[in-house]
PDB file of C-alpha atoms in Angstrom:
ATOM      1  CA  MET A   1     -18.153  -6.277 -17.409  1.00 45.00           C
ATOM      2  CA  GLY A   2     -20.018  -2.994 -16.779  1.00 49.00           C
ATOM      3  CA  PHE A   3     -18.743   0.270 -17.464  1.00 50.00           C
ATOM      4  CA  ILE A   4     -18.427   1.213 -13.771  1.00 53.00           C
ATOM      5  CA  THR A   5     -15.894  -2.337 -13.595  1.00 52.00           C
ATOM      6  CA  ARG A   6     -14.036  -1.113 -16.772  1.00 47.00           C
ATOM      7  CA  LEU A   7     -13.723   2.633 -15.987  1.00 49.00           C
ATOM      8  CA  LEU A   8     -12.309   1.786 -12.308  1.00 52.00           C
ATOM      9  CA  GLY A   9     -10.025  -0.879 -14.413  1.00 52.00           C
ATOM     10  CA  ARG A  10      -8.645   1.442 -15.966  1.00 48.00           C
ATOM     11  CA  MET A  11      -8.299   4.454 -13.301  1.00 52.00           C
ATOM     12  CA  PHE A  12      -6.432   1.635 -11.110  1.00 51.00           C
ATOM     13  CA  GLY A  13      -4.280   0.695 -13.849  1.00 49.00           C
ATOM     14  CA  ARG A  14      -5.386  -2.436 -14.501  1.00 53.00           C
ATOM     15  CA  GLU A  15      -1.865  -3.935 -16.380  1.00 60.00           C
ATOM     16  CA  GLN A  16      -0.514  -7.387 -16.422  1.00 81.00           C
ATOM     17  CA  PHE A  17       2.074  -8.569 -14.015  1.00 89.00           C
ATOM     18  CA  GLY A  18       3.308 -11.920 -12.876  1.00 91.00           C
ATOM     19  CA  ARG A  19       5.300 -11.276  -9.437  1.00 95.00           C
ATOM     20  CA  ILE A  20       3.883  -8.914  -6.449  1.00 96.00           C
ATOM     21  CA  VAL A  21       6.304  -7.513  -4.437  1.00 96.00           C
ATOM     22  CA  LEU A  22       5.374  -5.815  -1.055  1.00 97.00           C
ATOM     23  CA  THR A  23       8.577  -3.575  -0.554  1.00 96.00           C
ATOM     24  CA  GLN A  24       9.985  -3.381   3.431  1.00 95.00           C
ATOM     25  CA  ASP A  25       9.014   0.927   3.273  1.00 95.00           C
ATOM     26  CA  ALA A  26       5.322  -0.241   2.653  1.00 96.00           C
ATOM     27  CA  THR A  27       5.140  -3.140   5.150  1.00 96.00           C
ATOM     28  CA  THR A  28       6.771  -1.172   7.408  1.00 95.00           C
ATOM     29  CA  GLN A  29       3.587   2.110   7.088  1.00 95.00           C
ATOM     30  CA  VAL A  30       0.832  -0.714   6.896  1.00 96.00           C
ATOM     31  CA  VAL A  31       2.405  -2.394  10.279  1.00 96.00           C
ATOM     32  CA  GLY A  32       2.151   0.672  11.946  1.00 96.00           C
ATOM     33  CA  PHE A  33      -0.949   2.101  10.488  1.00 93.00           C
ATOM     34  CA  ALA A  34      -2.513  -1.329  12.204  1.00 96.00           C
ATOM     35  CA  ARG A  35      -0.822  -1.435  15.601  1.00 97.00           C
ATOM     36  CA  ARG A  36      -2.356   2.348  15.888  1.00 94.00           C
ATOM     37  CA  ALA A  37      -5.456   1.548  14.463  1.00 92.00           C
ATOM     38  CA  HIS A  38      -6.300  -1.073  17.248  1.00 95.00           C
ATOM     39  CA  PRO A  39      -8.452  -2.655  18.094  1.00 94.00           C
ATOM     40  CA  ASN A  40      -9.757  -0.670  15.236  1.00 91.00           C
ATOM     41  CA  GLU A  41      -9.548  -1.580  11.933  1.00 90.00           C
ATOM     42  CA  PHE A  42      -7.891   0.005   9.091  1.00 88.00           C
ATOM     43  CA  SER A  43      -7.478   0.672   5.582  1.00 88.00           C
ATOM     44  CA  ALA A  44      -6.023   1.473   2.473  1.00 88.00           C
ATOM     45  CA  LEU A  45      -4.839   1.915  -0.487  1.00 90.00           C
ATOM     46  CA  LEU A  46      -1.196   0.750  -1.961  1.00 94.00           C
ATOM     47  CA  GLY A  47       0.674   2.590  -5.003  1.00 93.00           C
ATOM     48  CA  GLY A  48       2.948   1.236  -7.063  1.00 93.00           C
ATOM     49  CA  SER A  49       4.297   0.377 -10.037  1.00 92.00           C
ATOM     50  CA  ILE A  50       4.466  -2.278 -12.226  1.00 91.00           C
ATOM     51  CA  ARG A  51       8.286  -2.759 -14.104  1.00 92.00           C
ATOM     52  CA  ASP A  52       9.322  -5.962 -15.651  1.00 92.00           C
ATOM     53  CA  LYS A  53       5.989  -7.695 -15.132  1.00 92.00           C
ATOM     54  CA  THR A  54       6.109  -7.416 -11.701  1.00 95.00           C
ATOM     55  CA  LEU A  55       4.041  -4.920  -9.446  1.00 95.00           C
ATOM     56  CA  TYR A  56       6.162  -3.193  -6.667  1.00 95.00           C
ATOM     57  CA  LEU A  57       3.983  -2.085  -4.283  1.00 96.00           C
ATOM     58  CA  THR A  58       5.611   1.222  -2.178  1.00 95.00           C
ATOM     59  CA  HIS A  59       3.709   2.942  -0.154  1.00 94.00           C
ATOM     60  CA  ILE A  60       0.265   3.622   1.358  1.00 91.00           C
ATOM     61  CA  ILE A  61      -2.112   5.862  -0.117  1.00 87.00           C
ATOM     62  CA  TYR A  62      -4.334   7.606   3.051  1.00 72.00           C
ATOM     63  CA  GLN A  63      -7.485   7.825   2.353  1.00 69.00           C
ATOM     64  CA  HIS A  64     -10.040   8.896   5.135  1.00 55.00           C
ATOM     65  CA  PHE A  65     -11.823   5.633   6.536  1.00 57.00           C
ATOM     66  CA  GLU A  66     -14.273   5.062   9.175  1.00 61.00           C
ATOM     67  CA  ALA A  67     -13.974   1.886  11.501  1.00 55.00           C
ATOM     68  CA  THR A  68     -14.994  -0.034  14.120  1.00 60.00           C
ATOM     69  CA  GLU A  69     -13.441  -3.763  15.047  1.00 61.00           C
ATOM     70  CA  ARG A  70     -15.443  -5.516  13.191  1.00 64.00           C
ATOM     71  CA  SER A  71     -15.019  -3.798   9.716  1.00 61.00           C
ATOM     72  CA  ALA A  72     -13.411  -0.177   7.799  1.00 57.00           C
ATOM     73  CA  THR A  73     -14.830   1.829   5.014  1.00 62.00           C
ATOM     74  CA  MET A  74     -12.954   4.408   2.979  1.00 57.00           C
ATOM     75  CA  HIS A  75     -13.759   7.526   1.383  1.00 52.00           C
ATOM     76  CA  ILE A  76     -12.774   6.853  -2.128  1.00 58.00           C
ATOM     77  CA  ASP A  77     -11.256  10.308  -3.386  1.00 56.00           C
ATOM     78  CA  THR A  78     -10.931   8.999  -7.222  1.00 50.00           C
ATOM     79  CA  PRO A  79      -8.110  11.783  -8.352  1.00 49.00           C
ATOM     80  CA  VAL A  80      -6.100  10.827  -5.160  1.00 49.00           C
ATOM     81  CA  THR A  81      -6.464   7.087  -6.002  1.00 53.00           C
ATOM     82  CA  ALA A  82      -5.788   7.097  -9.734  1.00 62.00           C
ATOM     83  CA  GLY A  83      -2.248   5.424  -9.229  1.00 75.00           C
ATOM     84  CA  ALA A  84      -3.143   2.298  -6.469  1.00 85.00           C
ATOM     85  CA  ARG A  85      -2.543  -0.992  -7.510  1.00 92.00           C
ATOM     86  CA  GLY A  86      -3.738  -2.775  -4.020  1.00 93.00           C
ATOM     87  CA  THR A  87      -5.681  -2.503  -1.233  1.00 92.00           C
ATOM     88  CA  VAL A  88      -4.977  -3.262   3.041  1.00 94.00           C
ATOM     89  CA  HIS A  89      -6.931  -3.381   5.434  1.00 93.00           C
ATOM     90  CA  SER A  90      -6.284  -4.734   9.116  1.00 94.00           C
ATOM     91  CA  HIS A  91      -8.002  -7.531  11.403  1.00 95.00           C
ATOM     92  CA  PRO A  92      -8.008  -6.987  15.031  1.00 94.00           C
ATOM     93  CA  SER A  93      -8.329 -10.271  15.310  1.00 93.00           C
ATOM     94  CA  HIS A  94      -5.408 -13.483  14.468  1.00 93.00           C
ATOM     95  CA  ASP A  95      -7.260 -14.175  11.022  1.00 95.00           C
ATOM     96  CA  ASN A  96      -6.460 -13.197   7.968  1.00 96.00           C
ATOM     97  CA  LEU A  97      -8.763 -15.009   5.570  1.00 97.00           C
ATOM     98  CA  PRO A  98     -11.436 -12.686   4.343  1.00 96.00           C
ATOM     99  CA  SER A  99     -14.945 -12.405   5.087  1.00 94.00           C
ATOM    100  CA  ALA A 100     -17.792 -12.185   3.214  1.00 94.00           C
ATOM    101  CA  ALA A 101     -17.444  -7.903   3.245  1.00 91.00           C
ATOM    102  CA  ASP A 102     -13.912  -8.243   1.824  1.00 92.00           C
ATOM    103  CA  LYS A 103     -14.671 -10.377  -1.017  1.00 93.00           C
ATOM    104  CA  ARG A 104     -16.927  -8.427  -1.971  1.00 90.00           C
ATOM    105  CA  PHE A 105     -15.196  -5.753  -1.719  1.00 86.00           C
ATOM    106  CA  PHE A 106     -12.181  -6.951  -3.826  1.00 89.00           C
ATOM    107  CA  ASN A 107     -14.607  -8.274  -6.179  1.00 87.00           C
ATOM    108  CA  LYS A 108     -14.703  -4.052  -7.590  1.00 82.00           C
ATOM    109  CA  TYR A 109     -11.284  -3.685  -7.677  1.00 73.00           C
ATOM    110  CA  SER A 110      -9.346  -5.698  -9.404  1.00 76.00           C
ATOM    111  CA  MET A 111      -5.853  -5.880  -8.001  1.00 89.00           C
ATOM    112  CA  PRO A 112      -4.390  -7.758  -5.079  1.00 95.00           C
ATOM    113  CA  ASN A 113      -6.137  -6.613  -1.429  1.00 96.00           C
ATOM    114  CA  PHE A 114      -3.680  -7.500   1.164  1.00 97.00           C
ATOM    115  CA  ILE A 115      -4.995  -8.202   4.896  1.00 97.00           C
ATOM    116  CA  ILE A 116      -2.670  -8.229   8.180  1.00 97.00           C
ATOM    117  CA  ALA A 117      -3.944  -9.829  11.128  1.00 97.00           C
ATOM    118  CA  HIS A 118      -3.377  -8.843  15.190  1.00 97.00           C
ATOM    119  CA  PRO A 119      -0.490  -8.971  16.173  1.00 97.00           C
ATOM    120  CA  TYR A 120       0.832  -7.110  13.176  1.00 97.00           C
ATOM    121  CA  LEU A 121       3.859  -8.433  11.741  1.00 95.00           C
ATOM    122  CA  PRO A 122       5.201  -8.845   8.470  1.00 94.00           C
ATOM    123  CA  SER A 123       4.225 -12.456   9.402  1.00 93.00           C
ATOM    124  CA  THR A 124       0.488 -12.020   9.517  1.00 96.00           C
ATOM    125  CA  ILE A 125      -0.069 -10.019   6.066  1.00 96.00           C
ATOM    126  CA  ALA A 126      -1.828 -12.355   3.609  1.00 97.00           C
ATOM    127  CA  CYS A 127      -2.492 -10.942  -0.387  1.00 97.00           C
ATOM    128  CA  TYR A 128      -5.958 -11.857  -2.383  1.00 96.00           C
ATOM    129  CA  ASP A 129      -7.369 -11.386  -5.796  1.00 94.00           C
ATOM    130  CA  GLY A 130     -10.581 -10.002  -6.409  1.00 91.00           C
ATOM    131  CA  TYR A 131     -12.490 -13.329  -5.593  1.00 93.00           C
ATOM    132  CA  GLY A 132     -10.790 -13.705  -2.423  1.00 95.00           C
ATOM    133  CA  ARG A 133      -8.099 -16.251  -3.638  1.00 95.00           C
ATOM    134  CA  PRO A 134      -4.945 -16.082  -1.997  1.00 96.00           C
ATOM    135  CA  LEU A 135      -2.038 -14.821  -3.829  1.00 96.00           C
ATOM    136  CA  SER A 136       1.819 -15.463  -3.269  1.00 95.00           C
ATOM    137  CA  PHE A 137       3.648 -12.321  -2.992  1.00 96.00           C
ATOM    138  CA  THR A 138       7.457 -11.313  -2.121  1.00 95.00           C
ATOM    139  CA  LEU A 139       7.811  -9.572   1.674  1.00 93.00           C
ATOM    140  CA  VAL A 140      11.177  -7.686   0.555  1.00 87.00           C
ATOM    141  CA  GLY A 141      12.990  -6.686   3.751  1.00 72.00           C
ATOM    142  CA  LYS A 142      16.303  -5.240   4.804  1.00 64.00           C
ATOM    143  CA  HIS A 143      18.235  -8.057   4.590  1.00 58.00           C
ATOM    144  CA  LYS A 144      16.009 -10.835   3.431  1.00 62.00           C
ATOM    145  CA  THR A 145      13.289 -12.017   1.371  1.00 67.00           C
ATOM    146  CA  TYR A 146      10.350 -13.531   2.019  1.00 66.00           C
ATOM    147  CA  ASN A 147       7.915 -15.695  -0.516  1.00 73.00           C
ATOM    148  CA  ARG A 148       4.469 -15.829   0.524  1.00 69.00           C
TER     149      ARG A 148
END
C-alpha cells in the first residue's frame, strides 16, 4: 500500500464497521442533487460517523464538480473532506452499475461508494466497495427501513 493511499485512509477515517446506514436526510439530499443535475451527473462526498460498528451516513459534503452526461469530476478540498465517510454520484441512465472509470475512482478511497440512477428514487441507489463489488446497506426512512 502506497504512502498516498495510507494518508488518504487516515484522512478519511478508515475505521472498521460492519453495517452501513444511509439516513433519510442523506437520501433526500442525494435524490435532490441528482434530480437538479439531470441530464448531467453529479458527484459528492458523504459525511457521517461510526457508532457501535455501524457507519451512519447523514449528509452530503458538497464539493465543486464538473459534469457532463457521461461523467462528473470533483475538485476535492482536503480540509473540507477530512470527515468524508463515503462518495455518491448519479448516472443519468437507468443503470446504477459502476463503470470502469467509477471502479478506478472507488479504488482510490476505501469507503462505501453510492450510485443513484435515473429516475433518482431511493430504490435506484446502489452501494459498492473500493473494488466495485456490491455492498449491503440500509436506507432508513420516516416510516420504514429498507435493506439492500
